[in-house]
Amino acid sequence: MSLGKIIDKKNNDLFKRIDQEKVPEHVAIIMDGNGRWATKKGLPRSFGHKRGVDVLKEILKASKKLGCKVLTVYAFSTENWARPTKEVDFLINLFNEVLRNEIDEIHEESIKLRFIGDLSPFPVTLKKIISSSESLTKNNNKFLLNVCVNYGGRQEIVKVAKELALKSSSGEIKPSEVNEELFNSELLTGGIKDPELLIRTSGEKRISNFLLWQLAYSEIYISDVLWPDFNEFEFLKAIIDFQSRNRRFGGIESLPNESFEDSQYSS
Ligand code: IPE
Ligand code: IPE
Ligand code: MG
């Protein structure tokens, strides 16, 4: 059997273990470990970023196949400007190149593409291609791919607070009208359903300023695999792990019947 066939079989076996009723609608991913992957191989970090793009394509395909509806990926954080200029410039060029090469296929697949973050510091060429890609795909309804670039969760929350303060001072809203629903609708994610699952690769156990509001009750799956080695198989493992979780949302595990529950409190 060829290696490709063996991989397909492994993925199909795992696929069969998935409960179709409990597939997460929205998955968020911190795609981490590109640099370490390349360094381990004695290659420049840029090779890791390039390979990372292929992995994103594979995971996009896998999540669509599985029946997810939204994928939100962290591609560049507000803190990533702290990297050497050469790496930042490489990443900006890579975003440009990938968009140029992939936008037609994304559109054909009926995927709506959205960029989330403060785009203002990026070069005009990148801003233009982002804007044309978003408008080309805006009516697509099979799947939503959110790419977070120059994104920071704290900055997003401050931005919403500022907007609501302005609306309140101009009389458009009353301070008493500020509630979770209104706040949520003003976020850059535009009130879409929160991710049920957050995956972070490369073994790091932190959120790194990603979707601070939206991840309030997401299940967190940390994979030790570096992003360029992540694949459909690892993604399916994350989904199976997610399906085994007991999501209580502050409540308690559902009990078989009320009388049993009552008996827990009778003295
Ligand atoms: C994630 O991989 C990609 C970006 C943050 C742009 P890294 O570049 O952070 O890779 P490591 O964590 O240094 O290995
Ligand atoms: C988070 O990864 C940002 C992205 C994946 C784009 P980092 O590599 O920047 O995070 P830290 O520095 O390890 O927290
Ligand atoms: Mg990193």
CSV table of C-alpha atoms and ligand atoms in Angstrom, one decimal:
chain,number,residue,atom,x,y,z
A,1,MET,CA,0.0,0.0,0.0
A,2,SER,CA,1.3,3.5,-0.8
A,3,LEU,CA,2.1,6.0,2.0
A,4,GLY,CA,-0.8,8.1,0.7
A,5,LYS,CA,-3.2,5.2,1.0
A,6,ILE,CA,-2.0,4.3,4.5
A,7,ILE,CA,-2.5,7.9,5.6
A,8,ASP,CA,-6.0,8.0,4.1
A,9,LYS,CA,-6.9,4.8,5.9
A,10,LYS,CA,-5.6,6.1,9.2
A,11,ASN,CA,-7.6,9.3,8.8
A,12,ASN,CA,-10.7,7.4,7.7
A,13,ASP,CA,-10.5,5.1,10.7
A,14,LEU,CA,-10.4,8.1,13.0
A,15,PHE,CA,-13.1,9.9,11.0
A,16,LYS,CA,-15.4,6.9,11.7
A,17,ARG,CA,-15.0,7.5,15.5
A,18,ILE,CA,-16.4,11.0,15.2
A,19,ASP,CA,-19.9,11.7,16.5
A,20,GLN,CA,-21.4,13.7,13.7
A,21,GLU,CA,-24.0,15.1,16.1
A,22,LYS,CA,-21.2,16.7,18.2
A,23,VAL,CA,-19.0,18.3,15.6
A,24,PRO,CA,-17.9,21.8,16.8
A,25,GLU,CA,-19.4,24.5,14.6
A,26,HIS,CA,-16.5,26.9,15.2
A,27,VAL,CA,-12.9,25.9,15.8
A,28,ALA,CA,-10.1,28.5,16.6
A,29,ILE,CA,-6.5,27.6,16.1
A,30,ILE,CA,-3.2,29.2,17.4
A,31,MET,CA,-0.9,27.9,14.6
A,32,ASP,CA,2.3,27.9,16.6
A,33,GLY,CA,5.8,26.3,16.2
A,34,ASN,CA,6.8,27.2,12.6
A,35,GLY,CA,10.1,28.7,13.7
A,36,ARG,CA,11.1,25.8,15.9
A,37,TRP,CA,10.1,23.3,13.2
A,38,ALA,CA,12.5,24.9,10.7
A,39,THR,CA,15.3,25.5,13.3
A,40,LYS,CA,15.2,21.8,14.2
A,41,LYS,CA,15.8,20.9,10.6
A,42,GLY,CA,18.6,23.4,10.3
A,43,LEU,CA,16.5,25.6,8.0
A,44,PRO,CA,15.7,29.3,8.2
A,45,ARG,CA,12.4,30.1,10.1
A,46,SER,CA,10.8,31.3,6.9
A,47,PHE,CA,10.7,27.6,5.7
A,48,GLY,CA,8.5,26.8,8.7
A,49,HIS,CA,6.1,29.7,7.8
A,50,LYS,CA,5.8,28.5,4.2
A,51,ARG,CA,5.2,24.9,5.3
A,52,GLY,CA,2.6,26.2,7.7
A,53,VAL,CA,0.5,27.6,4.8
A,54,ASP,CA,0.2,24.0,3.3
A,55,VAL,CA,-1.0,22.8,6.7
A,56,LEU,CA,-3.6,25.5,7.0
A,57,LYS,CA,-4.9,24.4,3.6
A,58,GLU,CA,-5.1,20.8,4.8
A,59,ILE,CA,-6.9,21.7,8.0
A,60,LEU,CA,-9.3,24.0,6.2
A,61,LYS,CA,-10.3,21.1,3.9
A,62,ALA,CA,-10.5,18.7,6.9
A,63,SER,CA,-12.8,21.0,8.9
A,64,LYS,CA,-15.1,21.6,6.0
A,65,LYS,CA,-15.3,17.8,5.3
A,66,LEU,CA,-16.1,17.2,8.9
A,67,GLY,CA,-19.0,19.7,8.9
A,68,CYS,CA,-17.5,22.6,10.9
A,69,LYS,CA,-18.8,26.0,9.7
A,70,VAL,CA,-16.2,28.4,11.0
A,71,LEU,CA,-12.4,28.3,11.3
A,72,THR,CA,-10.6,31.2,13.0
A,73,VAL,CA,-6.8,31.1,12.8
A,74,TYR,CA,-4.2,33.3,14.4
A,75,ALA,CA,-1.7,34.3,11.8
A,76,PHE,CA,0.0,37.4,13.2
A,77,SER,CA,-0.5,38.9,16.7
A,78,THR,CA,-0.1,42.5,17.8
A,79,GLU,CA,2.9,41.3,19.7
A,80,ASN,CA,4.6,39.7,16.6
A,81,TRP,CA,5.9,43.2,15.5
A,82,ALA,CA,8.5,42.5,18.2
A,83,ARG,CA,10.2,40.1,15.8
A,84,PRO,CA,13.1,41.0,13.5
A,85,THR,CA,12.0,43.2,10.6
A,86,LYS,CA,13.2,40.6,8.1
A,87,GLU,CA,10.8,38.0,9.6
A,88,VAL,CA,7.9,40.5,9.8
A,89,ASP,CA,8.5,41.5,6.1
A,90,PHE,CA,8.7,37.9,5.1
A,91,LEU,CA,5.3,37.2,6.7
A,92,ILE,CA,3.7,40.2,5.1
A,93,ASN,CA,4.9,39.1,1.7
A,94,LEU,CA,3.8,35.6,2.4
A,95,PHE,CA,0.2,36.8,3.2
A,96,ASN,CA,0.2,38.7,-0.1
A,97,GLU,CA,1.5,35.7,-2.1
A,98,VAL,CA,-0.8,33.2,-0.5
A,99,LEU,CA,-3.9,35.4,-1.0
A,100,ARG,CA,-3.0,35.9,-4.7
A,101,ASN,CA,-2.5,32.2,-5.3
A,102,GLU,CA,-5.4,30.8,-3.3
A,103,ILE,CA,-8.3,33.3,-3.6
A,104,ASP,CA,-9.8,31.7,-6.7
A,105,GLU,CA,-10.0,28.3,-5.1
A,106,ILE,CA,-11.3,29.7,-1.8
A,107,HIS,CA,-14.1,31.4,-3.8
A,108,GLU,CA,-14.8,28.3,-5.9
A,109,GLU,CA,-15.2,26.4,-2.6
A,110,SER,CA,-17.7,29.0,-1.5
A,111,ILE,CA,-15.7,30.0,1.5
A,112,LYS,CA,-16.2,33.5,2.9
A,113,LEU,CA,-12.8,35.0,3.9
A,114,ARG,CA,-12.5,37.6,6.6
A,115,PHE,CA,-9.5,39.3,8.1
A,116,ILE,CA,-9.7,40.2,11.7
A,117,GLY,CA,-7.4,42.8,13.3
A,118,ASP,CA,-6.0,46.3,12.7
A,119,LEU,CA,-5.0,46.3,9.1
A,120,SER,CA,-3.8,49.9,9.1
A,121,PRO,CA,-0.1,49.3,9.6
A,122,PHE,CA,0.1,46.9,6.6
A,123,PRO,CA,1.3,48.0,3.1
A,124,VAL,CA,-1.3,49.3,0.7
A,125,THR,CA,-0.8,46.3,-1.7
A,126,LEU,CA,-1.7,43.9,1.1
A,127,LYS,CA,-4.7,46.0,2.3
A,128,LYS,CA,-5.9,46.1,-1.3
A,129,ILE,CA,-5.8,42.4,-1.9
A,130,ILE,CA,-7.4,41.7,1.5
A,131,SER,CA,-10.2,44.1,0.7
A,132,SER,CA,-10.8,42.6,-2.8
A,133,SER,CA,-10.7,39.1,-1.4
A,134,GLU,CA,-13.2,39.9,1.3
A,135,SER,CA,-15.6,41.6,-1.2
A,136,LEU,CA,-15.2,38.7,-3.7
A,137,THR,CA,-16.2,36.1,-1.1
A,138,LYS,CA,-18.6,38.1,1.0
A,139,ASN,CA,-21.8,36.3,-0.2
A,140,ASN,CA,-20.3,32.8,0.1
A,141,ASN,CA,-22.1,30.7,2.7
A,142,LYS,CA,-20.6,27.2,2.8
A,143,PHE,CA,-17.9,28.1,5.3
A,144,LEU,CA,-16.3,31.1,7.1
A,145,LEU,CA,-12.5,31.4,7.4
A,146,ASN,CA,-11.4,34.2,9.7
A,147,VAL,CA,-7.7,35.0,9.5
A,148,CYS,CA,-6.5,37.1,12.5
A,149,VAL,CA,-3.7,39.4,11.5
A,150,ASN,CA,-2.3,42.2,13.7
A,151,TYR,CA,-4.9,40.9,16.1
A,152,GLY,CA,-4.8,41.3,19.9
A,153,GLY,CA,-7.7,40.4,22.2
A,154,ARG,CA,-7.1,43.2,24.6
A,155,GLN,CA,-6.9,45.8,21.8
A,156,GLU,CA,-10.2,44.4,20.5
A,157,ILE,CA,-11.9,44.8,23.8
A,158,VAL,CA,-10.6,48.3,24.3
A,159,LYS,CA,-11.8,49.2,20.8
A,160,VAL,CA,-15.3,48.1,21.6
A,161,ALA,CA,-15.3,49.9,24.9
A,162,LYS,CA,-14.2,53.1,23.1
A,163,GLU,CA,-16.9,52.7,20.5
A,164,LEU,CA,-19.6,52.1,23.1
A,165,ALA,CA,-18.4,55.1,25.1
A,166,LEU,CA,-18.6,57.3,22.0
A,167,LYS,CA,-22.1,56.1,21.2
A,168,SER,CA,-23.1,56.7,24.7
A,169,SER,CA,-21.7,60.3,24.8
A,170,SER,CA,-23.4,61.1,21.5
A,171,GLY,CA,-26.7,59.9,22.9
A,172,GLU,CA,-27.0,57.0,20.4
A,173,ILE,CA,-27.2,54.5,23.3
A,174,LYS,CA,-27.8,54.8,27.0
A,175,PRO,CA,-25.1,53.5,29.4
A,176,SER,CA,-27.7,51.2,30.8
A,177,GLU,CA,-28.1,49.5,27.4
A,178,VAL,CA,-24.5,48.2,27.4
A,179,ASN,CA,-24.7,44.5,28.0
A,180,GLU,CA,-23.0,41.3,26.9
A,181,GLU,CA,-25.1,41.0,23.7
A,182,LEU,CA,-24.3,44.6,22.6
A,183,PHE,CA,-20.6,44.2,23.5
A,184,ASN,CA,-20.4,41.0,21.6
A,185,SER,CA,-22.0,42.4,18.5
A,186,GLU,CA,-19.4,45.2,18.4
A,187,LEU,CA,-16.4,42.8,18.5
A,188,LEU,CA,-14.3,42.2,15.4
A,189,THR,CA,-15.8,38.7,15.1
A,190,GLY,CA,-19.1,40.5,14.6
A,191,GLY,CA,-21.3,38.5,17.0
A,192,ILE,CA,-20.6,35.1,15.4
A,193,LYS,CA,-20.9,32.0,17.6
A,194,ASP,CA,-18.0,31.6,20.0
A,195,PRO,CA,-15.5,28.8,19.2
A,196,GLU,CA,-16.4,25.6,21.0
A,197,LEU,CA,-12.8,24.4,20.6
A,198,LEU,CA,-9.4,26.1,20.7
A,199,ILE,CA,-6.5,24.2,19.4
A,200,ARG,CA,-2.9,25.4,20.1
A,201,THR,CA,0.0,23.5,18.5
A,202,SER,CA,3.6,23.3,19.7
A,203,GLY,CA,2.8,22.5,23.3
A,204,GLU,CA,2.6,26.0,24.6
A,205,LYS,CA,0.0,26.4,27.3
A,206,ARG,CA,-1.1,30.0,26.9
A,207,ILE,CA,-3.6,32.1,24.9
A,208,SER,CA,-1.1,34.8,23.8
A,209,ASN,CA,-3.8,37.6,23.6
A,210,PHE,CA,-6.0,35.6,21.2
A,211,LEU,CA,-9.8,36.0,21.3
A,212,LEU,CA,-9.9,36.8,25.0
A,213,TRP,CA,-13.7,37.5,25.1
A,214,GLN,CA,-14.7,34.8,22.6
A,215,LEU,CA,-12.8,31.9,24.3
A,216,ALA,CA,-14.5,32.4,27.7
A,217,TYR,CA,-16.0,28.9,27.6
A,218,SER,CA,-14.1,27.2,24.8
A,219,GLU,CA,-12.6,23.8,25.3
A,220,ILE,CA,-8.8,24.0,25.0
A,221,TYR,CA,-6.8,21.3,23.2
A,222,ILE,CA,-3.0,21.6,23.3
A,223,SER,CA,-1.1,19.5,20.8
A,224,ASP,CA,2.6,19.0,21.2
A,225,VAL,CA,3.0,18.8,17.4
A,226,LEU,CA,4.6,21.8,15.8
A,227,TRP,CA,2.2,23.5,13.3
A,228,PRO,CA,4.1,22.5,10.1
A,229,ASP,CA,3.8,18.8,11.2
A,230,PHE,CA,0.1,19.2,12.2
A,231,ASN,CA,-2.3,17.4,9.8
A,232,GLU,CA,-5.8,16.0,9.3
A,233,PHE,CA,-5.0,13.1,11.6
A,234,GLU,CA,-3.9,15.4,14.5
A,235,PHE,CA,-7.0,17.6,13.8
A,236,LEU,CA,-9.3,14.6,14.1
A,237,LYS,CA,-7.6,13.6,17.3
A,238,ALA,CA,-8.4,17.1,18.7
A,239,ILE,CA,-12.1,16.7,17.6
A,240,ILE,CA,-12.4,13.3,19.3
A,241,ASP,CA,-10.8,14.6,22.5
A,242,PHE,CA,-13.3,17.6,22.4
A,243,GLN,CA,-16.2,15.2,22.0
A,244,SER,CA,-15.2,13.4,25.2
A,245,ARG,CA,-15.4,16.6,27.2
A,246,ASN,CA,-18.1,17.3,29.7
A,247,ARG,CA,-19.1,20.9,29.0
A,248,ARG,CA,-20.7,22.1,32.2
A,249,PHE,CA,-20.7,25.9,31.7
A,250,GLY,CA,-20.6,26.4,35.5
A,251,GLY,CA,-23.5,24.0,36.1
A,252,ILE,CA,-23.2,20.4,37.1
A,253,GLU,CA,-23.2,17.2,35.1
A,254,SER,CA,-26.8,16.4,34.1
A,255,LEU,CA,-28.3,13.9,36.5
A,256,PRO,CA,-30.6,11.1,35.5
A,257,ASN,CA,-33.7,12.5,37.4
A,258,GLU,CA,-34.7,15.2,39.7
A,259,SER,CA,-35.4,12.9,42.7
A,260,PHE,CA,-31.8,11.8,42.7
A,261,GLU,CA,-30.7,15.4,42.5
A,262,ASP,CA,-33.0,16.2,45.5
A,263,SER,CA,-31.6,13.3,47.5
A,264,GLN,CA,-28.1,14.8,47.2
A,265,TYR,CA,-29.3,17.7,49.5
A,266,SER,CA,-31.5,15.8,51.9
A,267,SER,CA,-30.0,15.5,55.3
B,1,IPE,C1,3.7,30.7,14.5
B,1,IPE,O1,5.0,30.1,14.6
B,1,IPE,C2,3.6,31.7,13.4
B,1,IPE,C3,3.6,33.1,13.8
B,1,IPE,C4,3.6,33.6,15.0
B,1,IPE,C5,3.6,34.1,12.8
B,1,IPE,P1,6.2,30.8,15.3
B,1,IPE,O2,6.9,31.7,14.3
B,1,IPE,O3,5.7,31.5,16.6
B,1,IPE,O4,7.1,29.6,15.7
B,1,IPE,P2,7.9,29.4,17.0
B,1,IPE,O5,6.9,29.4,18.1
B,1,IPE,O6,8.9,30.4,17.1
B,1,IPE,O7,8.5,28.0,16.9
B,2,IPE,C1,0.9,33.3,18.9
B,2,IPE,O1,2.2,32.7,18.7
B,2,IPE,C2,0.6,34.2,17.7
B,2,IPE,C3,0.4,33.4,16.4
B,2,IPE,C4,0.4,32.1,16.3
B,2,IPE,C5,0.2,34.2,15.3
B,2,IPE,P1,3.5,33.4,19.3
B,2,IPE,O2,4.6,32.5,19.0
B,2,IPE,O3,3.6,34.8,18.9
B,2,IPE,O4,3.2,33.4,20.9
B,2,IPE,P2,4.2,33.5,22.1
B,2,IPE,O5,5.1,34.6,21.9
B,2,IPE,O6,4.8,32.1,22.2
B,2,IPE,O7,3.3,33.7,23.3
B,3,MG,MG,5.5,30.9,18.5
